[in-house]
CSV table of C-alpha atoms and ligand atoms in Angstrom, one decimal:
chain,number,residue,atom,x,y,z
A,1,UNK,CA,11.7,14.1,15.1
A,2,UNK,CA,7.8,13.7,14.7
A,3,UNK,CA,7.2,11.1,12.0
A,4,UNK,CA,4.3,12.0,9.5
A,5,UNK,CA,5.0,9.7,6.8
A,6,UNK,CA,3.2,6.9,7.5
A,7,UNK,CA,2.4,6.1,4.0
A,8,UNK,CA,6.3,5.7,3.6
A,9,UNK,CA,6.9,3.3,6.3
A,10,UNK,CA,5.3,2.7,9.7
A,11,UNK,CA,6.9,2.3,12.7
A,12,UNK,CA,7.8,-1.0,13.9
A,13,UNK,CA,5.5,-1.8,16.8
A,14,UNK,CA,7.6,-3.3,19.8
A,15,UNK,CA,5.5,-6.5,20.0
A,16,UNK,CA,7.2,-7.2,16.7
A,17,UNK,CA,10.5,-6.6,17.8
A,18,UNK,CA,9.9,-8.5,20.8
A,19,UNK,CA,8.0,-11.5,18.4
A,20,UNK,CA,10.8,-11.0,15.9
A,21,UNK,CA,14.1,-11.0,18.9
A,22,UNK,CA,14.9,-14.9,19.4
A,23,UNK,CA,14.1,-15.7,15.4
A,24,UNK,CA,17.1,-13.1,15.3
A,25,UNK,CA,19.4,-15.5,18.2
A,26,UNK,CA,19.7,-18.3,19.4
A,27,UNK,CA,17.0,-19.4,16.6
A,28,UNK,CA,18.4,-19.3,13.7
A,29,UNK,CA,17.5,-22.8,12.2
A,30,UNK,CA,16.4,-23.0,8.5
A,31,UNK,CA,12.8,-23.2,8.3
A,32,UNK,CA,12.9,-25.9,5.7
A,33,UNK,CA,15.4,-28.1,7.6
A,34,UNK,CA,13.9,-31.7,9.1
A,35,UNK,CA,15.4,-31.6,12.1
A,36,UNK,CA,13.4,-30.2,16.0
A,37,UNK,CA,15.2,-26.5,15.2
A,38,UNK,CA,13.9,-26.3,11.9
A,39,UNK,CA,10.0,-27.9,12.1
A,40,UNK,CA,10.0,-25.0,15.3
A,41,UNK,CA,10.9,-22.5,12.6
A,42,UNK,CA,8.7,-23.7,10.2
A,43,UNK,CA,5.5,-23.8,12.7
A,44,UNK,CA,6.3,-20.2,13.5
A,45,UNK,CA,6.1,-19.5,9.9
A,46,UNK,CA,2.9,-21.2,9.7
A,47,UNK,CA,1.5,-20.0,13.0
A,48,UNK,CA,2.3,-16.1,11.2
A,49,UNK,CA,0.9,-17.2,7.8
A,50,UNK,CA,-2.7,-17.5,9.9
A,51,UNK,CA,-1.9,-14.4,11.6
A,52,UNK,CA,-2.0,-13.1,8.0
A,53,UNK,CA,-4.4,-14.5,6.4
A,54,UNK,CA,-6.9,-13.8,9.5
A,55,UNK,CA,-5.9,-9.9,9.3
A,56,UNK,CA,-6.8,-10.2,5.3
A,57,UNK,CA,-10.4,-11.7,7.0
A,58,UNK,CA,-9.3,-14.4,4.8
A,59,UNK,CA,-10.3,-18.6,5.7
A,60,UNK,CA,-9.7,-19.6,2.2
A,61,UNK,CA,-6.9,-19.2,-0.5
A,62,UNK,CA,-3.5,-19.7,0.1
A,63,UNK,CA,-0.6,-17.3,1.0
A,64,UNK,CA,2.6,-17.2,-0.2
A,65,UNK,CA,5.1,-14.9,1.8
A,66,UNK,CA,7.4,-12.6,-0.2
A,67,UNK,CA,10.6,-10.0,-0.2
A,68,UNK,CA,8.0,-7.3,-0.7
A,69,UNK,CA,4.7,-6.3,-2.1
A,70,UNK,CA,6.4,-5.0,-5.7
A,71,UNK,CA,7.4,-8.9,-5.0
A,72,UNK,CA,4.1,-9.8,-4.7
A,73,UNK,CA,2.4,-7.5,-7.7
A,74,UNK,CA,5.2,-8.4,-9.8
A,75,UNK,CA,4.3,-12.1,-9.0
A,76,UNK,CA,0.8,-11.6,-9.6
A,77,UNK,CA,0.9,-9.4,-13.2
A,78,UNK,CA,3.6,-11.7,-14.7
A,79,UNK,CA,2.4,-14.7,-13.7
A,80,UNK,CA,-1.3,-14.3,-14.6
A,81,UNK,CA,-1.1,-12.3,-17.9
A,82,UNK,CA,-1.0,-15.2,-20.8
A,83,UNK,CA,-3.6,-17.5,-18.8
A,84,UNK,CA,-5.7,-19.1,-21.1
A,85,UNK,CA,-4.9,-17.5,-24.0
A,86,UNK,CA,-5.3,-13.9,-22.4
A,87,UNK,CA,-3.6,-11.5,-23.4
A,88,UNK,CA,-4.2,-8.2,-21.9
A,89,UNK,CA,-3.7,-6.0,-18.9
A,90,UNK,CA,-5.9,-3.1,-17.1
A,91,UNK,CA,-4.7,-1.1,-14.8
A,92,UNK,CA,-5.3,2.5,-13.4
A,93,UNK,CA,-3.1,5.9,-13.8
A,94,UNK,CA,-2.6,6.1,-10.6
A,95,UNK,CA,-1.0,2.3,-9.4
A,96,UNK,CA,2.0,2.3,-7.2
A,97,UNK,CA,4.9,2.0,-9.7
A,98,UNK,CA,5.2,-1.3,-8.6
A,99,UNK,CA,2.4,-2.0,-10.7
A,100,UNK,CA,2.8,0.5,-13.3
A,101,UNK,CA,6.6,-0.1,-14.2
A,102,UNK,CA,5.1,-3.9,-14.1
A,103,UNK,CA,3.2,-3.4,-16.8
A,104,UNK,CA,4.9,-1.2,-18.5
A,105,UNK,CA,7.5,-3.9,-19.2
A,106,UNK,CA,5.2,-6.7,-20.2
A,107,UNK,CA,3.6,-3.7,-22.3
A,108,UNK,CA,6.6,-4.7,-25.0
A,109,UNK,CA,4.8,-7.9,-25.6
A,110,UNK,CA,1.3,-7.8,-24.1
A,111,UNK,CA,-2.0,-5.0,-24.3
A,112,UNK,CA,-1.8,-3.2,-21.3
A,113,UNK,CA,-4.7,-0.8,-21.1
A,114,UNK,CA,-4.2,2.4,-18.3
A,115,UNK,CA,-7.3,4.1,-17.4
A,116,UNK,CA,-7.6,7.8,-16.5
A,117,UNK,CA,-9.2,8.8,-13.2
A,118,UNK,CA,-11.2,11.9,-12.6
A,119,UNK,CA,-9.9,14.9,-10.8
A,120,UNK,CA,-11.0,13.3,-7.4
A,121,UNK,CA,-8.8,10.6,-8.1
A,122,UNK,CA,-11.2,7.7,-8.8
A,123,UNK,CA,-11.5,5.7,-12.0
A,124,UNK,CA,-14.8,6.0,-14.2
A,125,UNK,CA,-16.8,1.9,-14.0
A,126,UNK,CA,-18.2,3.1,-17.8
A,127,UNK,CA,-14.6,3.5,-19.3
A,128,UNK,CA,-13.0,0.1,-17.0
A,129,UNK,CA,-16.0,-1.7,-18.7
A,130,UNK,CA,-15.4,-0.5,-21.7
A,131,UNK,CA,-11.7,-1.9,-21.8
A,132,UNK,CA,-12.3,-5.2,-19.8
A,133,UNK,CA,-13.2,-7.9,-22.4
A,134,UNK,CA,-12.5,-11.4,-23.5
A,135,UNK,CA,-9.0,-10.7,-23.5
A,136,UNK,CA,-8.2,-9.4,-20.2
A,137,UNK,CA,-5.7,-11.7,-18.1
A,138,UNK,CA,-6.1,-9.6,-14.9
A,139,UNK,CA,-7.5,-5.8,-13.8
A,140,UNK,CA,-4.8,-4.2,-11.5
A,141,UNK,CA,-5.9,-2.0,-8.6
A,142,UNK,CA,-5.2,-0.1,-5.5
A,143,UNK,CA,-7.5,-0.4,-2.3
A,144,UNK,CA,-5.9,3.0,-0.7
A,145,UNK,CA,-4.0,5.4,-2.8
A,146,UNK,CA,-0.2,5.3,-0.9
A,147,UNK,CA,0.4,9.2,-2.3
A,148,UNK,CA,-3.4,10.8,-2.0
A,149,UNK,CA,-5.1,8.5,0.1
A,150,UNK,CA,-8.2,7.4,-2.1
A,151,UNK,CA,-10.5,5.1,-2.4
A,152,UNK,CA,-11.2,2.8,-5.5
A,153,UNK,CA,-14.5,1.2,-6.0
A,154,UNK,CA,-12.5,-2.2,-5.9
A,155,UNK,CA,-15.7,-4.4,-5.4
A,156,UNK,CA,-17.4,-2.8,-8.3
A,157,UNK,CA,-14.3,-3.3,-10.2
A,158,UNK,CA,-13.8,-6.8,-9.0
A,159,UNK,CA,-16.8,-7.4,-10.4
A,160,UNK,CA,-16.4,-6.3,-14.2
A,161,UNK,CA,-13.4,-8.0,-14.5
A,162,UNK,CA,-15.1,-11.6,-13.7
A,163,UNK,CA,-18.0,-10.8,-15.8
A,164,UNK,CA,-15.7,-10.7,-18.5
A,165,UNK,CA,-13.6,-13.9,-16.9
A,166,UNK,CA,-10.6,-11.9,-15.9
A,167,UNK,CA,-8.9,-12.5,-12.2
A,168,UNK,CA,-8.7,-9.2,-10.0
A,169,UNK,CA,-5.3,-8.4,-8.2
A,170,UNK,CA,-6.0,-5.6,-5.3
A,171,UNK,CA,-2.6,-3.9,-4.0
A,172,UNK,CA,-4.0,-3.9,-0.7
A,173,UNK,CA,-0.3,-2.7,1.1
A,174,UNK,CA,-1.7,1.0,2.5
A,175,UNK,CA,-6.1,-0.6,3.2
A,176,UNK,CA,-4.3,-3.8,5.2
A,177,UNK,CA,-5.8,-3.5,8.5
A,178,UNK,CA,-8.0,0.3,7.5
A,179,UNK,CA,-10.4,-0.7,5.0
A,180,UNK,CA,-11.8,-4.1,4.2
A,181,UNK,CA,-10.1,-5.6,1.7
A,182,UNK,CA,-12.2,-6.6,-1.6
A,183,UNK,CA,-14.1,-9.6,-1.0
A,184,UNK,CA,-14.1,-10.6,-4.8
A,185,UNK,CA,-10.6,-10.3,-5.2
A,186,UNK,CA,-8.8,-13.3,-6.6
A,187,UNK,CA,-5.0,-12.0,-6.0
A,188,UNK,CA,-4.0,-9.6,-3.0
A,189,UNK,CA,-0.9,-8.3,-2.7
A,190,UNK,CA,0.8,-6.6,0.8
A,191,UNK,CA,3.4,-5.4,2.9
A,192,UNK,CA,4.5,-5.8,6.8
A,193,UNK,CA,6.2,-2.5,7.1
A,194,UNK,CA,3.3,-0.5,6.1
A,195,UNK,CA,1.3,-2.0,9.5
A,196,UNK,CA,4.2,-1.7,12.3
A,197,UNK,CA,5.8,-4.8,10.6
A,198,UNK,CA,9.7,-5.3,9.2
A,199,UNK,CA,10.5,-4.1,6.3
A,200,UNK,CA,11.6,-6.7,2.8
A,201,UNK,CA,8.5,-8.7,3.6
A,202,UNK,CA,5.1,-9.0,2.0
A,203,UNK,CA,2.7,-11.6,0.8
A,204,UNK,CA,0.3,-12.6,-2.3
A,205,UNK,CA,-2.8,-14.2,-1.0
A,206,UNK,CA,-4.6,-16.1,-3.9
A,207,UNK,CA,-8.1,-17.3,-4.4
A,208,UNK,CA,-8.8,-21.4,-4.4
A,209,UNK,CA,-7.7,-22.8,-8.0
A,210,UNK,CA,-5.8,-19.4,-8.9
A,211,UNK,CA,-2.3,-19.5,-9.2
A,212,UNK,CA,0.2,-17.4,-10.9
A,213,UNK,CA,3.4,-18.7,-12.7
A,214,UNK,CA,6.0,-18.7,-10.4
A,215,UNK,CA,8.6,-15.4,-10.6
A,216,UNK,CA,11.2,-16.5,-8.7
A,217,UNK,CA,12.6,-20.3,-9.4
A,218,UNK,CA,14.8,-22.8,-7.1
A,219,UNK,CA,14.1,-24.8,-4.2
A,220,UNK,CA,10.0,-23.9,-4.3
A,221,UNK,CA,10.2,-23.5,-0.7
A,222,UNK,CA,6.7,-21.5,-0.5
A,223,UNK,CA,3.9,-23.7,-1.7
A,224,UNK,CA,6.0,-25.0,-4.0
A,225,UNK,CA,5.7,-21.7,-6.2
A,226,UNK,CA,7.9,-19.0,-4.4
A,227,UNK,CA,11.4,-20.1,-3.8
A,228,UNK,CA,14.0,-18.9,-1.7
A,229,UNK,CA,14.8,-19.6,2.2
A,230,UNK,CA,12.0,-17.4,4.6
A,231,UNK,CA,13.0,-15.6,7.4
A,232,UNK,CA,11.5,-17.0,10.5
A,233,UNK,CA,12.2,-13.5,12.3
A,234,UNK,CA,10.6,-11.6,9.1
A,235,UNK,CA,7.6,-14.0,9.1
A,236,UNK,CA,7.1,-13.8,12.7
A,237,UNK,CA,7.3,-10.2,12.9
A,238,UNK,CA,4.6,-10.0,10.2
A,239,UNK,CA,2.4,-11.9,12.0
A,240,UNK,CA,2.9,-10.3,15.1
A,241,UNK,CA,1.9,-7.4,13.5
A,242,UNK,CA,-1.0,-8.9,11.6
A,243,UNK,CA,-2.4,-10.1,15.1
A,244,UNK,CA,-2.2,-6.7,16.4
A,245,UNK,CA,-4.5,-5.6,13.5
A,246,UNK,CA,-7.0,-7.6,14.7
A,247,UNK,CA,-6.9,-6.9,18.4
A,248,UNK,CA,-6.2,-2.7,18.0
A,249,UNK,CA,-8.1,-2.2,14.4
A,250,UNK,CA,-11.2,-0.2,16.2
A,251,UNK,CA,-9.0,1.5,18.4
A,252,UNK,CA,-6.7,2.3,15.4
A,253,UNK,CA,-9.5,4.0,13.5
A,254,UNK,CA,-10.9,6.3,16.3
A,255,UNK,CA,-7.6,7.7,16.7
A,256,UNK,CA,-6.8,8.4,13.5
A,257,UNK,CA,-10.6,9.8,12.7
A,258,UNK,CA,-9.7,11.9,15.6
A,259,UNK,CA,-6.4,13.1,14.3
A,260,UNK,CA,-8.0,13.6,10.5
A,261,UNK,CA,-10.6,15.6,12.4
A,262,UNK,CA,-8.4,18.1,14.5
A,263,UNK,CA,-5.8,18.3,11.0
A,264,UNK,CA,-8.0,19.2,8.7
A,265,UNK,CA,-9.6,21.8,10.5
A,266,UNK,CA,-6.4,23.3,11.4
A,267,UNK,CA,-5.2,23.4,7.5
A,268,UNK,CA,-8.1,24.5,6.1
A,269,UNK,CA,-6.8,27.3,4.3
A,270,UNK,CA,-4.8,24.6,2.0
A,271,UNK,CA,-6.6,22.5,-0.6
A,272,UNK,CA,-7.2,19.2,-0.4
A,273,UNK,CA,-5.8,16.8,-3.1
A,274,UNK,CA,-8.1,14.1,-4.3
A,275,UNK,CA,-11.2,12.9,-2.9
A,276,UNK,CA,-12.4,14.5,0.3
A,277,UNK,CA,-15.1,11.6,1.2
A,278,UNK,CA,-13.6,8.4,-0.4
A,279,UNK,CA,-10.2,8.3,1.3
A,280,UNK,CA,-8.8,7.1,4.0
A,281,UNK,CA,-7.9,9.9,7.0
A,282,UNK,CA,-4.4,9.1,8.2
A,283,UNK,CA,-3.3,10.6,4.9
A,284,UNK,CA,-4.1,14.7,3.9
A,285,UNK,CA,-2.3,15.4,0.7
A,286,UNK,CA,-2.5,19.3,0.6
A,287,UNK,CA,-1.7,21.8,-1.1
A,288,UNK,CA,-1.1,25.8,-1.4
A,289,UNK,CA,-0.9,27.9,-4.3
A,290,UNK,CA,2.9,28.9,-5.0
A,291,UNK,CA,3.7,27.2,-2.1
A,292,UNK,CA,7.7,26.1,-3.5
A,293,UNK,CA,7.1,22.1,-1.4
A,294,UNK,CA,10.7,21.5,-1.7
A,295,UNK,CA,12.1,24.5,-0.1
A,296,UNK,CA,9.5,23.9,2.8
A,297,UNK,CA,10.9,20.4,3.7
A,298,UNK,CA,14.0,21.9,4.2
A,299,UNK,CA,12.4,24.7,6.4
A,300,UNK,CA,10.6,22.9,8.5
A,301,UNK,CA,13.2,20.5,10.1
A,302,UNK,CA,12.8,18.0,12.4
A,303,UNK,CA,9.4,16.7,11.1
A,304,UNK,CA,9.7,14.0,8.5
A,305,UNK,CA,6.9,14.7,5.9
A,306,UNK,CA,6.9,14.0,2.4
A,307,UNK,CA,6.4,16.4,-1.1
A,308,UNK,CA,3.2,15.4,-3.0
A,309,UNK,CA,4.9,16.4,-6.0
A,310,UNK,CA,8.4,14.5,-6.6
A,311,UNK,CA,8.7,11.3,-7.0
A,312,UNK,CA,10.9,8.7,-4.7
A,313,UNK,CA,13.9,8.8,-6.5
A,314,UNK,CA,14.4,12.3,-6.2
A,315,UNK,CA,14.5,12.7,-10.0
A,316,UNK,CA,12.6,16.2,-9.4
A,317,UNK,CA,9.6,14.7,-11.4
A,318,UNK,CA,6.4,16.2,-11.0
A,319,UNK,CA,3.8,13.3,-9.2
A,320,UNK,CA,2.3,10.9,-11.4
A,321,UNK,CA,-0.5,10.6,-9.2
A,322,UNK,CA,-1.3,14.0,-8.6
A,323,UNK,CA,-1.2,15.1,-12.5
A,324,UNK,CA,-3.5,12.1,-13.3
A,325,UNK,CA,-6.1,14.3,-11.2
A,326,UNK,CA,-5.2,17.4,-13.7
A,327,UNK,CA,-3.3,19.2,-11.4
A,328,UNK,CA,0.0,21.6,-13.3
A,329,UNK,CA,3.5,20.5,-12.9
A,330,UNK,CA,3.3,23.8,-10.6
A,331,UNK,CA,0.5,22.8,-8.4
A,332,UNK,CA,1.9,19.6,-7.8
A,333,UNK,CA,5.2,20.8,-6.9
A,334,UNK,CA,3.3,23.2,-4.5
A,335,UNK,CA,1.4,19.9,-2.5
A,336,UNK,CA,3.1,17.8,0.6
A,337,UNK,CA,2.2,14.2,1.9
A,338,UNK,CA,1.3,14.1,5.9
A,339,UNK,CA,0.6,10.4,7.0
A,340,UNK,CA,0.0,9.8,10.7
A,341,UNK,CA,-1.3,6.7,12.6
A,342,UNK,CA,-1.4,4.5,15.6
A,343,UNK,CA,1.6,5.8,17.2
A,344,UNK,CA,0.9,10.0,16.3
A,345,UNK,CA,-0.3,12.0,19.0
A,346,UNK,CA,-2.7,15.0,18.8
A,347,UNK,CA,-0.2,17.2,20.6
A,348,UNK,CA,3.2,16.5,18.2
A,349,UNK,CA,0.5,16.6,15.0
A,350,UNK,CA,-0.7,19.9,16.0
A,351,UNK,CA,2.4,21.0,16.5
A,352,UNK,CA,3.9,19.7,13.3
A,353,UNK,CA,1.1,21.6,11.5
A,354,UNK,CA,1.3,24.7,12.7
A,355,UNK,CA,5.4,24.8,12.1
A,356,UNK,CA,4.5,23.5,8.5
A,357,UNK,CA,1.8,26.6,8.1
A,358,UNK,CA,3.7,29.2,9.7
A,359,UNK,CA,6.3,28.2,7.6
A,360,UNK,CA,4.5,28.2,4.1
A,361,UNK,CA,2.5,31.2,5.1
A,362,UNK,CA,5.9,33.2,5.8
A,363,UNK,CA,7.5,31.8,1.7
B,401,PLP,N1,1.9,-0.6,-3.2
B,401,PLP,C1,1.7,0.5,-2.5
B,401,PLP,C2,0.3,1.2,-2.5
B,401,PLP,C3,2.7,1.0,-1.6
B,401,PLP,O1,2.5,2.1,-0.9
B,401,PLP,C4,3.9,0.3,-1.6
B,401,PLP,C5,5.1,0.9,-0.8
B,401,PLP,O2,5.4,2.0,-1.0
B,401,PLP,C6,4.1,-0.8,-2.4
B,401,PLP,C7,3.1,-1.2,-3.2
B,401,PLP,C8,5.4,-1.6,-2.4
B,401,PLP,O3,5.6,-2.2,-1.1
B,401,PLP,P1,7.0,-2.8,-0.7
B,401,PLP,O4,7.7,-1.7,0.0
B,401,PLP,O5,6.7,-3.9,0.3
B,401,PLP,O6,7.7,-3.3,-1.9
């Protein structure tokens, strides 16, 4: 199979197995437990909660491991929305559902205000300004689009919301390790298995004096605000892949410049969804008019790319993301999602495209 749907999941770099391997054995001590076996656990959990935190380019705040990032921005909206009195919610159309079914439920009982982006995908500063006030808890948003690959402005909009006194959660899970994380941010939430780490684990990183409500209650094993026994082998496996961020991030990009480069030359009949200059390049979300996605994916076998245009349950639905840009039910049905990264080569991506046009051009 040639993997191209690194957006999806990554795969798991074999330092982290190796990292993860005696946490998995003979290991197997609880992290919390006071005797030799479990303060050896628990240093390897701290020893990967630097890993993290130095990956994030982070030296002060405090992070808090979790099951996942929809952990962590579930964490983060619940938590903050009703500090101080605030009441309200901004988010953009095109959030992960992680954060968009968030708010959607606490839209029952709080203002949750979702803001249009233009047909490049970005969100206008003039209209987030215009809905940030003295009410806003918390402004909600994406580093790197996880379906079309885009860019938001995330310092400018880290900005409005503290001029209006509101905190600024970034769902930084796809920019971890791509694209420098917001500065300004106050709350940060992301994922292992989107950077060659295991999968049901994630973190929140939180500025000095901010701190959410806790979501999940019990022994308050994680700072005293997350409970629930870690994984050693989950938390050493994330940090093993956090360290390799930092020794193979330079390297990371040339490659995948180079694969963006050599891709989008080679499917330049097809359109390109969402922004072409602020994205990130190990994700092309194209598309071709009347191309039927669906029926492609099960042409083209033995290359695991995504549709653009139905949504991870299978429900058949039409994008969310890629009708916020004001594209038809048909043209988003007619777009696929191609992720590639660290582990791609230029040979098996050039081959996978050209079986994916020849393909589509013969429909
Ligand atoms: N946010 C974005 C942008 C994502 O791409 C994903 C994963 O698909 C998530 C949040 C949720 O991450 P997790 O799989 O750790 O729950």
């Amino acid at each position: 199979m040639i993997y191209l749907d690194y957006q999806a999941t990554t795969p798991l770099a074999p330092e982290v197995e190796a990292a993860m391997a005696p946490w998995l054995g003979e290991k197997f001590a609880n992290p919390h437990a006071p005797y030799t076996a479990g303060r050896e656990a628990a240093a390897t959990v701290e020893v990967a909660r630097k890993q993290v935190m130095r990956a994030l380019g982070k030296t002060s705040g405090r992070l808090a491991f979790t099951g996942s990032a929809t952990e962590a921005l579930n964490w983060a909206l619940k938590g903050s929305v009703g500090r101080e009195g605030r009441d309200e919610i901004v988010t953009i159309a095109t959030e992960h559902a992680a954060v968009l079914d968030t708010v959607q439920f606490l839209g029952s009982t709080h203002k949750v205000h979702i803001l249009p982006v233009d047909h490049e995908g970005i969100v206008d500063l003039d209209a987030l300004r215009a809905a940030v006030g003295p009410r806003t808890a918390l402004v909600a948003a994406m580093l790197v689009n996880n379906e079309i690959g885009v860019l938001q402005p995330v310092d400018e909009i880290a900005s409005i919301a503290h001029e209006a006194g509101a905190l600024m959660l970034c769902d930084a899970v796809q920019g971890l390790g791509r694209i420098a994380v917001p500065e300004q941010a106050d709350l940060i939430a992301i994922s292992a298995h989107k950077v060659h780490g295991p999968k049901a684990i994630g973190a929140l990183w939180m500025a000095d004096s901010v701190e959410p409500a806790p979501l999940i209650h019990g022994g308050g094993q994680e700072l005293g605000l997350r409970s629930g026994t870690l994984s050693p082998a989950l938390c050493a496996g994330f940090g093993a892949a956090a360290s390799l961020i930092a020794e193979r991030a330079p390297a990371d990009h040339d490659h995948v410049e180079s694969l963006w480069e050599m891709a989008h030359e080679r499917m330049r009949d097809w359109t390109l969804n969402g922004s072409a200059a602020q994205r990130y390049h190990g994700n092309l979300n194209l598309r071709r008019d009347g191309l039927d996605a669906a029926r492609l994916m099960s042409e083209v076998r033995g290359v695991a790319f995504s549709l653009g245009s139905a949504c991870a349950s299978g429900s058949g639905r039409p994008s969310h993301v890629l009708r916020a840009l004001g594209l038809s039910d048909r043209e988003a049905r007619s777009s696929i999602r191609i992720g590639f990264g660290r582990y791609t080569t230029a040979d098996e991506l050039a081959e996978a495209l050209d079986r994916i046009d020849t393909a589509a051009k013969a429909q």
